[in-house]
Coordinates of C-alpha atoms and ligand atoms in Angstrom, one line a residue:
M1 CA 17.2 14.9 -1.8
S2 CA 17.6 14.0 1.8
T3 CA 21.1 12.7 2.6
P4 CA 21.6 9.0 3.1
D5 CA 22.3 9.7 6.8
T6 CA 19.1 11.6 7.2
I7 CA 17.1 8.8 5.5
A8 CA 18.7 6.2 7.8
A9 CA 18.0 8.3 10.9
N10 CA 14.4 8.9 9.8
L11 CA 13.9 5.2 9.2
A12 CA 15.3 4.3 12.6
R13 CA 12.9 6.8 14.3
I14 CA 9.9 5.6 12.4
R15 CA 10.7 2.0 13.3
E16 CA 11.0 3.0 17.0
R17 CA 7.6 4.8 16.8
I18 CA 6.0 1.7 15.2
A19 CA 7.4 -0.5 17.9
E20 CA 6.1 1.9 20.6
A21 CA 2.7 2.0 19.0
C22 CA 2.6 -1.9 18.8
A23 CA 3.6 -2.1 22.5
R24 CA 0.8 0.4 23.5
A25 CA -1.7 -1.7 21.5
N26 CA -0.4 -5.0 23.0
R27 CA 0.6 -6.2 19.6
P28 CA 3.8 -8.1 18.8
A29 CA 6.6 -5.8 17.6
G30 CA 6.9 -7.5 14.3
S31 CA 3.2 -7.4 13.4
V32 CA 3.4 -4.2 11.4
T33 CA 5.3 -3.9 8.1
L34 CA 6.7 -0.4 7.2
V35 CA 6.1 0.4 3.5
A36 CA 8.6 3.2 2.6
V37 CA 6.8 5.4 0.1
S38 CA 9.5 6.6 -2.3
K39 CA 7.4 8.3 -5.0
T40 CA 9.0 11.3 -6.6
H41 CA 12.3 10.6 -4.8
P42 CA 15.3 9.4 -6.9
A43 CA 16.7 5.8 -7.0
E44 CA 19.5 7.1 -4.8
A45 CA 17.1 7.7 -2.0
V46 CA 15.8 4.1 -2.4
A47 CA 19.4 2.9 -2.3
A48 CA 20.0 4.8 0.9
A49 CA 17.0 3.2 2.5
L50 CA 18.0 -0.3 1.3
A51 CA 21.4 0.3 2.8
A52 CA 19.7 1.2 6.1
G53 CA 17.9 -2.2 6.1
Q54 CA 14.5 -1.1 4.6
A55 CA 13.2 -3.8 2.1
V56 CA 9.6 -2.8 1.4
F57 CA 8.8 0.2 -0.8
G58 CA 5.6 1.8 -2.1
E59 CA 5.3 3.7 -5.4
N60 CA 2.2 5.5 -6.9
R61 CA 3.0 5.4 -10.5
V62 CA 3.9 2.2 -12.4
Q63 CA 6.2 4.0 -14.9
E64 CA 8.2 5.6 -12.2
A65 CA 8.5 2.4 -10.3
A66 CA 9.5 0.5 -13.5
A67 CA 12.4 2.9 -14.0
K68 CA 13.6 2.8 -10.4
F69 CA 13.1 -0.7 -9.0
P70 CA 14.0 -3.5 -11.5
P71 CA 17.7 -2.3 -11.7
L72 CA 17.9 -2.6 -7.9
R73 CA 16.5 -6.2 -7.7
P74 CA 19.6 -8.3 -8.6
A75 CA 21.7 -6.8 -5.7
H76 CA 18.7 -6.8 -3.3
P77 CA 16.7 -10.0 -3.4
E78 CA 14.9 -8.9 -0.2
L79 CA 13.3 -5.9 -2.0
R80 CA 9.5 -5.8 -2.2
L81 CA 7.5 -3.3 -4.2
H82 CA 4.0 -2.2 -3.5
I83 CA 2.0 -0.3 -6.1
I84 CA -0.2 2.0 -4.0
G85 CA -1.5 4.6 -6.5
A86 CA -4.5 4.7 -8.8
L87 CA -3.9 2.2 -11.6
Q88 CA -5.1 2.5 -15.2
T89 CA -6.2 -0.7 -16.8
N90 CA -3.6 -0.1 -19.6
K91 CA -0.9 -0.2 -16.9
A92 CA -2.1 -3.5 -15.4
R93 CA 0.3 -5.7 -17.2
D94 CA 3.4 -3.5 -16.3
A95 CA 2.2 -3.5 -12.7
V96 CA 1.9 -7.3 -12.6
R97 CA 5.4 -7.6 -14.1
I98 CA 7.1 -5.4 -11.5
A99 CA 5.0 -5.4 -8.3
D100 CA 4.9 -7.8 -5.4
V101 CA 1.8 -6.3 -4.0
I102 CA -0.9 -4.1 -5.7
E103 CA -2.8 -2.2 -3.1
S104 CA -5.1 -0.2 -5.4
L105 CA -7.6 -2.7 -6.9
D106 CA -10.8 -0.7 -6.9
R107 CA -13.1 -1.5 -9.8
P108 CA -14.4 -4.4 -11.9
R109 CA -12.5 -3.4 -15.1
L110 CA -9.2 -3.3 -13.3
A111 CA -10.0 -6.8 -11.7
T112 CA -10.5 -8.1 -15.3
A113 CA -7.3 -6.5 -16.5
L114 CA -5.2 -7.8 -13.6
A115 CA -6.6 -11.3 -13.9
E116 CA -5.7 -11.3 -17.6
A117 CA -2.3 -9.8 -16.9
M118 CA -1.5 -12.4 -14.2
A119 CA -2.4 -15.2 -16.6
K120 CA -0.2 -13.8 -19.3
E121 CA 2.8 -13.0 -17.1
G122 CA 2.6 -16.1 -14.9
R123 CA 3.1 -13.8 -11.9
R124 CA 0.7 -13.2 -9.1
P125 CA 1.3 -10.2 -7.0
R126 CA -0.7 -10.1 -3.8
L127 CA -3.8 -7.9 -4.2
L128 CA -5.5 -5.4 -1.8
V129 CA -8.8 -3.8 -2.5
Q130 CA -8.7 0.0 -1.9
V131 CA -11.9 1.4 -0.3
N132 CA -12.8 5.0 -0.6
T133 CA -13.9 5.1 3.0
G134 CA -14.8 8.8 2.8
D135 CA -16.8 8.3 -0.4
E136 CA -14.8 11.3 -1.9
P137 CA -15.7 11.9 -5.5
Q138 CA -12.1 12.8 -6.6
K139 CA -10.5 9.8 -4.8
A140 CA -9.7 6.3 -6.0
G141 CA -11.2 3.3 -4.3
I142 CA -14.4 1.4 -4.3
P143 CA -17.2 3.3 -2.5
R144 CA -18.1 2.0 1.0
A145 CA -21.5 0.7 -0.1
G146 CA -19.9 -1.3 -3.0
A147 CA -17.0 -2.9 -1.1
E148 CA -18.6 -6.2 0.0
D149 CA -20.1 -6.9 -3.5
F150 CA -16.8 -6.0 -5.1
L151 CA -14.8 -8.4 -2.8
R152 CA -17.2 -11.2 -3.6
A153 CA -16.9 -10.4 -7.4
C154 CA -13.1 -10.4 -7.2
R155 CA -13.1 -13.9 -5.8
E156 CA -16.1 -15.5 -7.6
E157 CA -16.2 -13.8 -11.0
H158 CA -12.5 -12.8 -11.6
G159 CA -10.9 -15.7 -9.7
L160 CA -8.7 -13.3 -7.8
E161 CA -7.4 -14.0 -4.3
I162 CA -7.7 -10.8 -2.2
S163 CA -5.2 -10.5 0.7
G164 CA -6.6 -7.4 2.3
L165 CA -7.8 -3.9 2.3
M166 CA -6.3 -0.4 1.9
C167 CA -7.7 3.1 2.5
I168 CA -6.7 6.8 2.5
P169 CA -9.0 8.7 4.8
P170 CA -10.1 12.2 3.9
V171 CA -7.3 14.7 4.8
D172 CA -9.7 17.0 6.8
Q173 CA -11.3 14.3 9.0
D174 CA -10.3 12.3 12.1
P175 CA -8.9 9.1 10.4
V176 CA -9.8 6.8 13.3
P177 CA -13.4 6.0 12.3
H178 CA -12.2 5.2 8.8
F179 CA -9.5 2.9 10.1
R180 CA -12.0 1.2 12.4
W181 CA -14.5 0.7 9.6
L182 CA -11.9 -0.8 7.3
A183 CA -10.6 -3.1 10.1
E184 CA -14.2 -4.4 10.7
L185 CA -14.7 -5.1 7.0
A186 CA -11.4 -7.0 6.9
A187 CA -12.3 -9.0 10.0
R188 CA -15.7 -9.9 8.5
H189 CA -14.0 -11.3 5.4
S190 CA -11.1 -12.9 7.2
L191 CA -8.6 -10.7 5.2
P192 CA -5.2 -10.7 6.9
V193 CA -3.7 -7.6 5.4
L194 CA -4.8 -4.0 6.5
S195 CA -2.8 -1.2 4.8
M196 CA -3.6 2.1 6.5
G197 CA -1.8 5.0 8.1
M198 CA 0.7 7.5 6.6
S199 CA 3.3 9.9 8.0
A200 CA 0.7 11.9 9.9
D201 CA -1.4 9.1 11.4
F202 CA 0.4 5.7 11.3
E203 CA 0.3 5.3 15.0
A204 CA -3.5 5.7 15.2
A205 CA -3.7 3.2 12.3
I206 CA -1.6 0.7 14.3
T207 CA -4.0 1.1 17.3
C208 CA -6.8 0.2 14.9
G209 CA -5.1 -2.9 13.6
A210 CA -3.0 -1.8 10.6
T211 CA -0.6 -4.6 9.4
H212 CA 1.1 -2.3 6.9
V213 CA 1.7 1.5 7.2
R214 CA 2.7 3.6 4.2
V215 CA 5.1 6.3 5.2
G216 CA 6.7 8.7 2.8
S217 CA 7.6 12.2 3.8
A218 CA 8.6 11.3 7.3
I219 CA 11.4 9.1 5.8
F220 CA 12.4 10.8 2.6
G221 CA 11.5 14.4 3.3
A222 CA 8.9 16.7 1.6
R223 CA 8.1 15.9 -2.0
G224 CA 9.0 18.6 -4.5
Ligands
PLP301 C1 2.1 9.4 -0.9 C2 1.3 8.3 -0.3 C3 1.6 7.9 1.0 C4 2.7 8.5 1.9 O1 2.2 9.7 2.3 P1 3.1 10.5 3.4 O2 2.1 11.5 4.0 O3 4.2 11.2 2.6 O4 3.6 9.6 4.4 C5 0.9 6.8 1.5 N1 -0.1 6.2 0.8 C6 -0.4 6.6 -0.5 C7 -1.5 5.9 -1.2 C8 0.3 7.7 -1.0 O5 -0.1 8.1 -2.3

């Protein structure tokens, strides 16, 4: 694992780059939230980031997140956990129990499962709809063409309040058209949260209006 000093230095540098990108885009410095993606990295790495002032984390897998995060909560009331990975319906209840934000709502069956889980748990994490902006067959996310109908169904049929949108553009393409497309969809639906941009492209995402950037390897190092 990266040392606590390395993690703190990486975080400081990413925060600087976010502030610079905000300045270039004429956006207020605090308008972008850094989600530190700690998947595959041990709880010690998360503790090092918390000690360096980082409060918001992203994890792909509910089981991994459930092992790492609840023990840290009592000492860190500021901690916020985002589930950002493909979510199976049978993990919906665990996700609702531990997450503050679920970024990967992408199909009607999951909307049903999350609505049921929220009723049972009496807990309502914020929800983002993940859009498969590249319409890639292997990738999670609602296809582009289905996004508007799905947003409507989430609200009207499932009674879910949707806070925003998330996307992961294809690795082999310029991400900017994908970021722009997602930003326009969010604007049309008055959705305030736009989660887009990772280690390689978060500055471009900020230019396109990202409110949340999900940065992993540039903070915690390469994943094993
Ligand atoms: C792993 C992951 C990230 C972080 O990717 P890096 O390239 O390591 O910054 C962001 N978003 C999602 C959905 C991920 O799965």
